[in-house]
XYZ file of N, CA, C and O in Angstrom:
844
model
N -12.267 8.577 -24.208
C -11.570 9.443 -23.181
C -9.856 8.649 -23.392
O -9.614 7.836 -22.857
N -8.878 9.352 -23.833
C -7.528 8.825 -23.375
C -7.453 9.850 -22.249
O -7.722 9.562 -21.285
N -6.365 7.872 -21.664
C -6.193 7.914 -20.258
C -5.946 9.578 -20.024
O -5.397 10.702 -19.057
N -4.891 10.331 -20.542
C -3.948 11.347 -20.670
C -5.194 12.314 -20.013
O -5.296 12.341 -19.413
N -5.716 12.230 -20.747
C -6.885 13.296 -20.264
C -8.060 12.888 -19.730
O -8.630 14.457 -18.644
N -7.961 11.979 -18.934
C -9.240 11.022 -18.400
C -8.625 11.555 -16.824
O -9.112 12.333 -15.767
N -7.100 11.096 -16.551
C -6.512 11.521 -15.749
C -6.797 13.035 -15.953
O -5.996 13.994 -13.997
N -6.563 13.986 -15.891
C -6.264 15.787 -15.984
C -7.471 16.150 -15.108
O -7.964 16.902 -14.591
N -8.777 15.110 -14.895
C -10.259 15.136 -14.353
C -9.852 14.966 -12.687
O -10.680 14.540 -11.846
N -9.005 13.644 -13.034
C -8.944 12.880 -11.497
C -7.544 14.326 -10.645
O -7.198 15.008 -10.650
N -8.743 13.996 -9.413
C -7.460 14.461 -8.214
C -6.556 13.929 -6.468
O -8.300 13.168 -5.916
N -6.036 13.962 -7.690
C -5.049 12.921 -5.847
C -5.852 13.354 -4.350
O -5.380 14.593 -4.564
N -6.148 12.490 -3.899
C -5.379 12.571 -1.905
C -3.670 12.170 -1.660
O -3.825 11.164 -1.576
N -2.980 12.881 -0.917
C -2.005 12.338 -0.892
C -2.264 11.554 0.901
O -1.492 10.068 0.994
N -2.571 12.004 1.500
C -2.450 11.381 2.399
C -4.146 9.907 2.053
O -4.525 9.179 2.284
N -3.206 8.626 2.947
C -3.661 7.182 2.920
C -5.144 6.846 3.971
O -5.288 7.800 5.092
N -5.724 6.313 2.925
C -6.971 6.265 3.933
C -7.088 4.896 3.800
O -7.151 3.936 3.870
N -7.891 4.451 5.314
C -8.188 3.504 5.646
C -9.974 2.891 5.455
O -10.369 3.321 4.589
N -9.842 1.803 5.314
C -11.286 0.873 5.231
C -12.184 1.977 6.509
O -11.942 1.213 7.349
N -13.170 1.614 5.278
C -14.387 2.260 5.619
C -14.604 3.691 6.548
O -15.257 4.479 6.960
N -13.213 4.196 5.644
C -13.372 5.632 6.511
C -13.972 6.323 5.429
O -14.500 6.216 3.403
N -14.900 7.366 5.798
C -15.819 8.462 4.777
C -15.033 8.985 3.922
O -14.174 9.141 4.091
N -15.868 9.203 2.659
C -14.905 9.349 0.927
C -15.761 10.495 0.806
O -15.925 11.610 0.647
N -16.725 10.627 0.520
C -18.070 11.396 0.261
C -18.993 10.805 0.628
O -19.479 9.759 0.819
N -20.384 12.310 0.082
C -21.680 11.534 0.892
C -22.092 11.102 -0.897
O -21.883 12.148 -1.736
N -23.840 10.911 -0.985
C -24.013 10.274 -2.282
C -24.909 11.671 -3.475
O -24.556 11.360 -4.264
N -24.762 12.398 -2.606
C -25.138 13.891 -3.494
C -24.234 14.271 -3.818
O -24.210 15.162 -5.008
N -23.184 13.786 -3.343
C -21.387 14.563 -4.125
C -21.146 14.047 -4.849
O -20.685 14.423 -6.440
N -21.135 12.185 -4.960
C -20.658 11.954 -5.799
C -20.686 10.258 -5.708
O -21.752 9.780 -5.536
N -19.805 9.695 -6.625
C -21.171 8.643 -6.841
C -19.928 7.224 -6.611
O -18.855 7.664 -6.244
N -19.774 5.870 -6.305
C -19.504 4.902 -5.705
C -18.466 4.365 -7.035
O -19.168 3.701 -7.453
N -17.280 3.836 -6.773
C -16.004 4.220 -7.185
C -15.809 2.864 -7.618
O -15.896 1.735 -5.905
N -14.422 2.259 -7.914
C -13.404 0.573 -7.215
C -12.867 1.362 -6.192
O -12.433 1.785 -5.418
N -13.149 0.488 -4.962
C -13.010 -0.114 -3.750
C -13.552 0.864 -2.750
O -13.729 1.480 -1.377
N -14.819 1.032 -3.272
C -15.917 1.500 -1.858
C -17.345 0.590 -2.389
O -17.123 0.555 -2.581
N -18.515 1.789 -1.073
C -18.959 1.081 -0.465
C -19.743 1.702 0.191
O -19.511 2.793 0.608
N -21.434 1.543 0.203
C -22.011 3.001 0.161
C -23.099 2.244 1.712
O -23.195 1.375 1.633
N -22.893 3.792 2.478
C -23.966 2.549 3.839
C -24.044 4.436 4.113
O -23.735 5.408 4.539
N -25.026 4.222 4.061
C -26.201 5.382 4.611
C -26.142 6.200 3.903
O -26.068 7.033 4.933
N -25.789 6.445 2.838
C -25.699 7.805 2.184
C -24.230 8.315 1.851
O -23.641 9.096 1.608
N -23.392 7.507 2.915
C -22.006 7.714 3.080
C -20.903 6.447 2.430
O -21.007 5.369 2.268
N -20.585 7.483 1.079
C -19.211 6.555 0.754
C -18.109 6.621 1.562
O -17.327 7.387 1.830
N -18.027 5.080 1.525
C -16.884 5.150 2.143
C -15.540 3.969 1.361
O -16.274 2.996 0.612
N -14.446 3.377 1.890
C -13.708 2.656 1.037
C -13.644 1.716 1.798
O -13.633 1.315 2.687
N -12.874 1.096 1.282
C -12.976 -0.848 1.499
C -11.547 -1.388 1.458
O -11.660 -2.364 2.029
N -10.598 -0.204 1.350
C -9.364 -1.263 1.428
C -8.689 0.083 1.545
O -9.240 1.513 1.903
N -7.211 -0.272 1.973
C -6.496 1.512 1.705
C -5.648 1.543 1.188
O -5.914 0.457 -0.257
N -5.728 2.274 0.648
C -5.527 3.482 -0.694
C -5.294 4.961 -0.532
O -5.572 5.687 0.191
N -5.212 5.599 -1.723
C -5.438 7.085 -1.892
C -6.688 7.167 -2.503
O -7.812 6.573 -3.748
N -7.788 8.555 -2.057
C -8.694 8.183 -2.902
C -8.646 9.130 -4.133
O -7.902 10.275 -4.059
N -9.841 9.212 -5.411
C -9.647 9.890 -5.709
C -10.705 10.162 -6.387
O -11.823 9.928 -6.554
N -11.302 11.677 -6.746
C -12.008 12.805 -6.990
C -12.209 12.606 -8.472
O -11.285 13.446 -9.069
N -13.346 12.294 -9.050
C -13.320 12.334 -10.937
C -14.003 13.494 -10.919
O -15.450 13.385 -11.216
N -14.047 14.217 -11.203
C -14.310 15.402 -11.344
C -15.671 15.299 -12.431
O -16.958 16.336 -12.729
N -15.270 15.109 -13.370
C -16.367 14.970 -14.817
C -17.146 13.989 -14.258
O -18.468 14.339 -15.037
N -16.840 12.621 -14.438
C -18.009 11.929 -14.086
C -18.149 11.732 -12.606
O -19.621 11.290 -12.639
N -18.051 12.379 -11.506
C -18.533 12.778 -10.081
C -18.322 11.877 -9.572
O -19.207 10.652 -8.812
N -16.893 10.871 -10.157
C -17.617 9.267 -9.589
C -15.986 9.373 -7.842
O -15.343 9.959 -8.953
N -16.211 8.891 -7.281
C -15.140 9.063 -6.045
C -14.342 6.929 -6.026
O -15.465 6.515 -6.038
N -12.435 6.874 -5.759
C -12.584 5.616 -5.906
C -11.279 6.225 -4.940
O -10.692 6.892 -4.446
N -11.354 3.849 -5.122
C -10.231 4.558 -4.070
C -8.423 3.596 -5.218
O -8.828 2.974 -5.480
N -7.457 4.068 -5.312
C -6.432 3.459 -6.094
C -5.752 2.811 -4.987
O -4.824 3.439 -3.826
N -5.101 1.344 -5.118
C -4.216 1.324 -4.426
C -2.877 0.367 -4.983
O -2.792 -0.135 -4.051
N -3.228 1.670 -5.808
C -0.766 1.022 -6.127
C -0.113 2.032 -5.067
O -0.023 3.071 -5.160
N 1.002 1.101 -4.747
C 1.727 1.411 -3.677
C 1.237 2.036 -1.784
O 1.378 3.236 -1.915
N 0.359 1.906 -2.654
C -0.773 1.645 -0.827
C 0.277 1.278 0.604
O 0.630 0.430 0.117
N 0.072 2.056 1.415
C 0.518 1.540 2.844
C -0.269 0.692 3.013
O -1.121 -0.446 2.955
N 0.816 -0.667 3.767
C 0.393 -1.365 4.367
C -0.065 -1.155 6.040
O 0.512 0.116 6.822
N -1.821 -1.513 6.336
C -1.885 -1.041 7.531
C -2.126 -1.973 8.395
O -1.718 -3.092 8.756
N -1.531 -1.155 10.145
C -0.970 -1.656 10.918
C -2.424 -2.936 11.076
O -3.568 -3.103 10.886
N -2.048 -4.381 12.137
C -3.083 -5.368 12.183
C -2.920 -5.376 13.364
O -2.051 -4.775 14.251
N -3.873 -6.097 14.440
C -3.770 -5.994 15.345
C -2.450 -7.056 15.737
O -2.504 -7.771 15.350
N -1.999 -6.239 17.343
C -0.875 -8.107 17.600
C 0.037 -6.868 17.358
O 1.275 -7.278 17.511
N 0.215 -5.858 15.969
C 1.560 -4.846 15.601
C 1.977 -4.466 16.094
O 1.100 -3.816 17.517
N 3.170 -3.990 16.286
C 4.397 -3.332 17.844
C 3.924 -1.864 16.457
O 5.534 -1.853 15.185
N 3.639 -1.012 17.635
C 4.056 -0.058 16.432
C 5.258 1.047 17.347
O 5.304 1.341 18.916
N 6.310 2.338 16.975
C 6.832 3.021 17.009
C 6.461 4.030 16.510
O 6.467 4.205 15.325
N 6.492 5.411 17.333
C 6.318 6.818 16.642
C 6.201 7.794 17.938
O 6.844 7.573 19.044
N 6.538 9.011 17.552
C 5.334 10.561 18.398
C 4.351 10.715 18.023
O 4.415 10.391 18.066
N 4.467 11.020 19.965
C 3.390 12.144 20.373
C 3.081 13.386 19.455
O 4.562 14.381 19.269
N 1.885 13.259 18.496
C 2.449 14.444 17.818
C 0.782 15.894 18.127
O 1.097 17.382 17.828
N 0.597 14.650 19.183
C -1.558 15.743 19.585
C -1.637 15.190 21.284
O -1.617 13.556 20.929
N -1.891 16.044 22.017
C -1.945 15.599 23.045
C -3.861 15.939 23.826
O -3.406 17.445 22.652
N -4.939 15.373 23.463
C -5.991 16.215 23.427
C -7.217 15.319 24.042
O -7.337 13.730 24.093
N -6.735 15.836 25.530
C -8.218 14.941 27.012
C -7.145 14.262 27.526
O -5.823 14.339 27.618
N -7.473 12.457 27.388
C -6.676 11.905 28.098
C -6.193 11.568 27.368
O -5.455 10.167 27.212
N -6.224 11.413 26.109
C -6.062 10.505 24.317
C -4.660 11.384 23.836
O -4.054 12.775 24.138
N -3.473 10.199 23.970
C -2.109 10.540 23.025
C -2.794 10.084 21.323
O -3.002 9.603 21.095
N -2.080 11.051 20.671
C -2.003 11.251 18.504
C -0.595 10.581 18.203
O -0.329 11.262 18.978
N -0.230 9.335 17.652
C 0.631 9.104 18.210
C 1.304 9.019 16.152
O -0.039 8.686 15.627
N 2.221 9.421 16.013
C 2.407 9.394 14.631
C 3.356 8.235 14.709
O 4.095 8.552 14.402
N 2.914 7.121 13.257
C 3.266 5.592 12.955
C 4.782 6.604 12.272
O 4.666 6.668 11.334
N 6.005 5.570 12.841
C 7.277 5.446 11.736
C 8.162 4.167 12.036
O 8.737 3.571 11.140
N 7.761 3.358 12.491
C 7.737 2.226 12.963
C 7.092 0.443 12.589
O 6.072 0.851 14.169
N 6.304 0.142 11.971
C 4.990 -1.359 12.251
C 6.743 -2.942 12.309
O 6.656 -2.543 11.284
N 6.441 -3.097 13.127
C 6.686 -4.129 13.826
C 8.215 -3.918 13.345
O 9.459 -4.997 12.776
N 9.552 -3.280 13.444
C 10.638 -2.074 13.479
C 10.824 -2.832 12.077
O 11.653 -2.516 11.356
N 9.973 -2.425 11.466
C 10.106 -1.825 9.634
C 9.890 -0.482 9.941
O 8.552 -0.369 10.271
N 10.669 0.806 8.576
C 9.986 1.518 8.373
C 9.134 1.780 8.081
O 8.134 0.959 7.054
N 7.726 2.203 8.106
C 7.013 2.674 7.277
C 6.003 4.361 6.674
O 7.024 5.266 8.560
N 5.863 4.896 5.717
C 6.166 5.850 5.581
C 4.636 6.041 5.051
O 4.184 7.122 4.661
N 3.631 5.978 5.818
C 2.487 5.736 5.508
C 1.621 6.790 5.644
O 0.872 6.856 5.233
N 2.425 7.124 6.881
C 1.375 8.594 7.420
C 0.357 8.978 8.671
O -0.035 9.421 8.536
N 0.156 6.944 8.459
C -0.960 6.697 9.802
C -0.491 7.281 11.064
O 0.727 7.164 11.418
N -1.932 7.628 11.823
C -1.085 7.924 13.636
C -2.022 7.058 13.818
O -3.533 6.179 13.586
N -2.484 6.942 15.303
C -2.575 5.771 16.639
C -3.022 6.970 17.030
O -2.655 7.774 17.417
N -4.133 6.497 17.838
C -4.455 6.337 19.164
C -4.554 5.829 20.517
O -4.652 4.786 20.342
N -4.075 7.243 21.948
C -3.819 5.967 23.194
C -4.148 6.206 23.882
O -4.722 8.146 23.703
N -4.679 6.135 25.186
C -4.954 6.644 26.465
C -4.031 7.347 27.291
O -3.157 6.377 27.119
N -3.655 8.450 27.366
C -2.560 8.430 28.613
C -3.149 8.137 29.487
O -2.207 8.241 30.326
N -3.862 7.696 30.337
C -3.813 7.331 31.251
C -3.672 5.933 31.574
O -3.840 5.120 30.977
N -2.927 5.712 32.020
C -1.797 4.840 32.926
C -2.176 3.827 33.932
O -2.236 4.944 34.896
N -2.128 2.854 34.338
C -2.478 1.776 35.792
C -1.398 1.539 36.159
O -0.304 1.621 36.002
N -1.044 1.883 37.628
C -0.086 1.059 38.579
C 0.771 2.594 38.906
O 0.554 3.139 38.431
N 2.198 1.870 39.099
C 3.313 3.185 38.930
C 3.327 4.795 39.438
O 3.870 5.009 39.944
N 1.762 4.791 40.580
C 1.931 5.686 41.295
C 1.167 6.593 40.230
O 1.580 7.733 41.017
N 0.718 6.672 39.460
C 0.511 8.233 38.010
C -0.454 8.568 38.477
O -1.792 8.194 38.860
N -0.884 10.172 38.393
C -2.164 10.480 38.578
C -2.000 9.408 37.586
O -2.483 8.746 36.156
N -4.607 10.757 36.926
C -4.917 9.617 35.804
C -4.544 10.725 34.623
O -5.647 9.197 34.063
N -3.857 11.358 34.727
C -4.530 12.055 33.057
C -2.544 12.321 32.925
O -2.076 12.872 33.477
N -2.255 12.514 31.757
C -1.040 13.235 31.367
C -1.113 14.125 31.542
O 0.012 15.010 31.923
N -1.958 14.746 32.158
C -1.867 15.829 32.489
C -1.683 16.344 34.134
O -1.520 17.859 34.297
N -2.212 15.720 34.126
C -2.413 15.628 36.337
C -1.116 16.011 37.119
O 0.251 15.578 36.426
N -0.508 17.226 37.811
C 0.298 17.232 37.603
C 0.689 16.925 39.734
O 1.984 17.309 40.093
N 0.342 16.852 40.565
C -0.163 15.831 42.020
C 0.895 15.362 41.914
O 1.409 13.979 40.858
N 1.784 15.858 42.447
C 3.789 14.733 43.159
C 4.379 15.251 41.937
O 5.140 14.423 41.358
N 3.726 16.029 41.283
C 4.632 16.827 39.755
C 4.952 15.708 39.090
O 5.884 15.959 38.006
N 4.047 15.131 38.558
C 3.762 14.330 37.386
C 3.741 14.478 36.211
O 2.383 15.599 35.886
N 4.750 14.285 35.869
C 4.321 14.499 33.408
C 4.467 13.370 32.915
O 5.728 13.408 32.937
N 3.613 12.900 32.559
C 3.584 11.221 31.828
C 4.234 11.549 30.085
O 4.841 10.538 30.493
N 3.682 12.391 29.909
C 3.799 13.044 28.097
C 3.825 13.912 28.316
O 3.233 14.532 28.779
N 4.326 14.570 26.760
C 4.345 15.575 26.111
C 4.788 15.347 24.575
O 4.632 13.355 24.156
N 4.227 16.591 23.379
C 4.298 16.072 22.223
C 6.373 16.049 22.028
O 6.659 16.453 22.339
N 6.540 15.260 21.234
C 7.452 14.374 20.576
C 8.132 14.065 21.203
O 9.098 12.828 21.216
N 7.578 13.313 22.710
C 8.384 11.966 23.274
C 8.227 10.696 21.824
O 7.061 10.648 21.020
N 9.315 9.821 22.227
C 9.001 7.999 20.699
C 7.886 7.467 21.485
O 8.580 6.757 22.705
N 7.100 6.946 21.136
C 5.834 6.427 22.049
C 6.435 4.461 21.512
O 6.348 4.924 20.020
N 5.669 3.228 21.961
C 6.555 2.402 21.387
C 4.824 1.358 22.548
O 4.782 1.505 23.360
N 3.958 1.022 21.293
C 2.886 0.282 21.883
C 2.125 -1.029 21.013
O 3.048 -0.734 19.669
N 1.238 -1.427 20.805
C 1.349 -2.613 20.947
C -0.787 -2.415 20.238
O -1.268 -1.577 21.209
N -0.926 -2.976 19.029
C -2.126 -2.356 18.433
C -3.115 -3.686 18.846
O -2.782 -4.853 19.454
N -4.620 -2.772 19.768
C -5.410 -3.829 19.661
C -6.504 -3.321 19.302
O -8.027 -4.023 19.409
N -6.684 -3.070 18.793
C -8.369 -2.304 17.436
C -8.000 -1.481 16.079
O -6.449 -0.707 16.797
N -8.863 -1.958 15.200
C -8.807 -0.567 13.996
C -10.255 -0.301 14.030
O -10.604 0.189 13.206
N -11.210 -0.368 15.216
C -13.072 -0.436 15.217
C -12.514 1.183 14.401
O -11.945 2.597 15.209
N -13.531 1.112 13.658
C -14.100 2.981 13.089
C -13.481 3.451 12.716
O -12.698 4.515 12.512
N -12.190 2.688 11.956
C -10.513 2.729 10.284
C -9.646 3.761 11.949
O -9.453 4.674 11.018
N -10.320 3.159 12.358
C -9.517 3.856 13.927
C -7.823 3.020 14.113
O -8.066 2.240 14.424
N -6.509 3.160 14.643
C -5.454 2.273 14.941
C -5.523 2.808 16.389
O -5.075 3.453 16.748
N -6.180 1.841 17.352
C -5.553 2.124 19.044
C -4.849 1.307 18.812
O -4.419 0.598 18.826
N -4.165 1.514 20.082
C -2.851 0.980 20.513
C -2.515 1.234 22.706
O -3.338 2.091 22.565
N -2.303 0.071 22.982
C -2.273 -0.493 24.650
C -0.831 0.563 24.597
O 0.132 0.073 24.240
N -0.387 1.091 26.271
C 1.396 1.339 26.157
C 1.706 0.866 28.075
O 2.189 1.835 28.421
N 0.009 1.075 28.538
C 0.376 0.400 29.747
C 1.107 -1.035 30.338
O 0.537 -1.025 31.646
N 1.578 -2.097 29.280
C 2.375 -3.222 30.158
C 3.656 -2.163 29.923
O 4.062 -1.647 29.678
N 4.911 -3.791 30.338
C 5.347 -3.442 31.178
C 6.280 -2.806 30.355
O 7.716 -1.732 30.154
N 6.548 -3.361 28.947
C 7.501 -3.420 27.717
C 6.683 -1.871 26.382
O 7.601 -1.525 25.649
N 6.071 -1.554 27.369
C 5.374 -0.476 26.390
C 5.462 1.370 26.906
O 5.433 1.470 28.284
N 5.365 1.791 26.339
C 5.352 3.756 26.649
C 6.214 4.557 25.903
O 6.504 4.845 24.999
N 7.129 5.071 27.128
C 7.691 6.261 26.851
C 9.410 5.615 25.658
O 10.092 3.806 27.330
N 9.467 5.551 25.185
C 10.975 4.778 24.335
C 11.964 5.571 24.411
O 12.759 5.330 25.252
N 11.931 6.934 24.250
C 13.437 8.096 23.918
C 12.582 9.245 24.533
O 11.528 9.780 23.411
N 12.482 10.218 24.886
C 13.214 11.238 24.790
C 13.830 12.137 25.355
O 15.044 11.995 25.896
N 14.178 13.792 24.625
C 15.192 14.809 24.756
C 14.136 15.504 25.980
O 12.856 15.778 26.326
N 15.170 16.308 25.970
C 15.087 17.131 27.349
C 14.047 18.217 26.743
O 14.100 18.550 25.875
N 13.118 18.789 28.345
C 12.196 19.435 27.875
C 12.887 20.768 28.415
O 11.992 21.743 27.605
N 13.881 21.410 28.825
C 13.963 21.821 29.838
C 15.242 22.888 27.963
O 15.240 23.532 27.451
N 16.427 21.767 27.735
C 16.964 22.015 26.894
C 18.180 21.912 25.621
O 17.738 22.075 24.819
N 16.703 20.759 25.793
C 16.635 19.534 24.241
C 17.675 18.621 24.180
O 18.522 18.267 23.201
N 18.493 18.453 25.767
C 19.700 17.523 25.914
C 18.954 15.668 25.213
O 17.689 15.782 26.255
N 20.722 15.090 25.393
C 20.420 13.900 25.861
C 19.157 13.229 27.068
O 19.960 14.441 28.609
N 18.925 12.384 27.171
C 18.412 11.941 28.794
C 18.664 10.439 29.159
O 18.099 9.767 28.027
N 18.772 10.304 29.620
C 18.940 8.653 30.317
C 18.032 8.332 31.415
O 17.667 9.054 31.968
N 17.908 7.220 31.604
C 16.786 6.426 32.273
C 17.539 6.299 33.928
O 18.411 5.871 34.146
N 16.347 6.819 34.921
C 16.883 6.400 36.386
C 16.847 5.395 37.215
O 17.114 5.067 37.612
N 15.558 5.294 36.526
C 14.597 4.125 37.540
C 13.370 4.357 36.676
O 13.052 4.083 35.718
N 12.834 3.262 36.900
C 11.599 2.426 36.799
C 10.160 3.773 35.272
O 9.858 3.335 34.476
N 10.784 4.910 36.667
C 9.531 6.146 36.055
C 9.946 7.437 35.575
O 9.543 8.223 36.091
N 11.805 8.042 35.442
C 12.143 8.508 35.756
C 13.052 8.676 34.899
O 14.130 7.814 34.583
N 13.208 10.251 34.060
C 14.143 9.736 32.944
C 15.457 11.452 34.207
O 14.529 12.050 34.557
N 16.890 11.379 33.297
C 17.660 13.007 33.639
C 17.819 12.929 32.528
O 18.767 12.549 31.998
N 18.158 14.105 31.844
C 19.025 15.394 31.317
C 20.277 14.805 31.791
O 20.387 15.731 32.789
N 20.849 14.927 30.827
C 22.970 15.128 30.630
C 23.471 15.532 30.969
O 24.728 16.289 31.122
N 22.711 16.969 30.694
C 23.308 18.212 30.464
C 22.755 19.672 31.095
O 23.378 19.961 31.803
N 21.495 19.237 31.613
C 20.989 20.269 32.678
C 20.922 19.989 33.741
O 20.342 20.274 35.221
N 20.497 18.602 33.570
C 20.370 18.037 35.220
C 19.186 17.728 35.416
O 18.797 17.284 36.315
N 18.123 18.419 34.713
C 16.795 18.056 34.831
C 16.406 16.894 34.584
O 16.146 15.430 34.496
N 15.001 15.834 36.436
C 14.437 15.047 35.756
C 12.931 15.262 35.607
O 12.410 16.299 35.965
N 12.450 14.407 34.910
C 11.209 14.231 34.306
C 10.987 12.387 34.668
O 11.333 11.865 34.616
N 9.349 12.754 34.991
C 8.184 11.736 35.177
C 8.022 11.412 34.032
O 7.202 11.313 33.111
N 8.062 9.692 33.442
C 7.271 9.406 31.874
C 7.177 8.054 32.584
O 7.799 7.178 33.671
N 6.498 7.625 31.901
C 6.093 5.847 31.809
C 6.675 4.906 31.102
O 6.359 5.085 29.704
N 8.224 4.265 31.228
C 8.759 4.298 30.470
C 8.551 3.230 30.069
O 7.853 1.843 30.475
N 9.477 2.349 29.057
C 9.355 1.453 28.553
C 10.603 0.488 28.912
O 11.626 1.240 29.185
N 10.709 -0.939 29.111
C 11.894 -1.609 29.321
C 13.212 -1.384 28.988
O 14.686 -2.078 29.883
N 13.246 -1.288 28.097
C 14.671 -0.312 27.604
C 14.905 0.519 27.030
O 15.156 0.831 26.005
N 14.069 1.041 27.689
C 14.143 2.900 27.822
C 15.841 3.455 26.648
O 17.014 3.129 27.618
N 15.739 4.258 26.412
C 17.160 4.728 25.378
C 17.278 5.587 24.588
O 16.810 4.925 23.619
N 18.384 5.671 24.385
C 18.369 6.590 22.882
C 19.199 5.629 21.882
O 19.134 5.439 20.010
N 19.757 5.049 22.374
C 20.381 3.746 21.754
C 19.574 2.624 20.895
O 19.393 2.017 19.964
N 18.091 1.909 22.158
C 17.136 1.176 21.686
C 16.737 2.152 20.067
O 16.204 1.293 19.428
N 16.443 3.813 20.375
C 15.600 4.582 18.606
C 16.039 3.844 18.244
O 16.398 4.415 17.274
N 17.841 4.556 17.934
C 18.668 4.114 16.913
C 18.813 2.935 16.599
O 19.706 2.601 15.310
N 18.902 2.055 16.673
C 18.869 0.257 15.936
C 17.593 -0.406 15.726
O 17.877 -0.612 14.403
N 16.490 0.333 16.824
C 15.298 0.801 15.784
C 15.253 1.076 14.375
O 15.318 0.472 13.227
N 16.153 2.177 14.535
C 15.640 2.822 13.278
C 17.301 2.368 12.427
O 16.166 2.208 10.577
N 17.808 1.594 12.379
C 19.201 1.132 11.363
C 18.714 -0.258 11.260
O 18.397 -0.359 9.968
N 17.607 -1.241 12.189
C 16.822 -2.642 11.625
C 15.892 -1.691 10.600
O 15.839 -2.399 9.466
N 15.372 -0.574 10.497
C 13.572 -0.461 10.492
C 14.789 -0.212 9.025
O 13.875 -0.074 7.797
N 15.756 0.263 8.330
C 16.089 0.789 7.211
C 16.876 0.318 6.279
O 16.982 0.278 5.546
N 17.119 -1.226 6.800
C 17.231 -2.412 6.510
C 16.777 -3.071 5.203
O 15.110 -2.894 6.156
């Protein structure tokens, strides 16, 4: 069979797959290139895009142009895309100051120690709101367990790197270690801030990451 006809039977997925991630069950497909079988589950051995061949019923991983997987110790910058329970999901934008178009997301605990914070991101005791969807977050990778990128943000240099005002969408500036102020409407908000919080820092990372 020609390559053209073979590829007509292939279905690609756009989202990158991480090592160990479930692809299909052995009842649905056979294990192909860059995959392995674990307790009836076909899983990936590498980073890439999964391809289902519906003619041969084989699933495989294509490594061509595959994104770089963050390593333990890497510094990530991204935005909060979802809050669930006491966890945050962060869409990765930069890895070690280099732009990432991988589409990967990381998770981290919204519970931070010290600084007089409440236990959860939604804890309103004392008016504390630590994180919101859209906040730009900086953190360090500590685990890749179960094909999930885990980061920490409770160290001094990590946390919210920049955010716009939730009230009017205006620019915000740091007031002290844990407070920001909107320069447009004057609203104050509490955040777990990085030591270099500010729009200028974010713009610098963006400039360096795109070089």
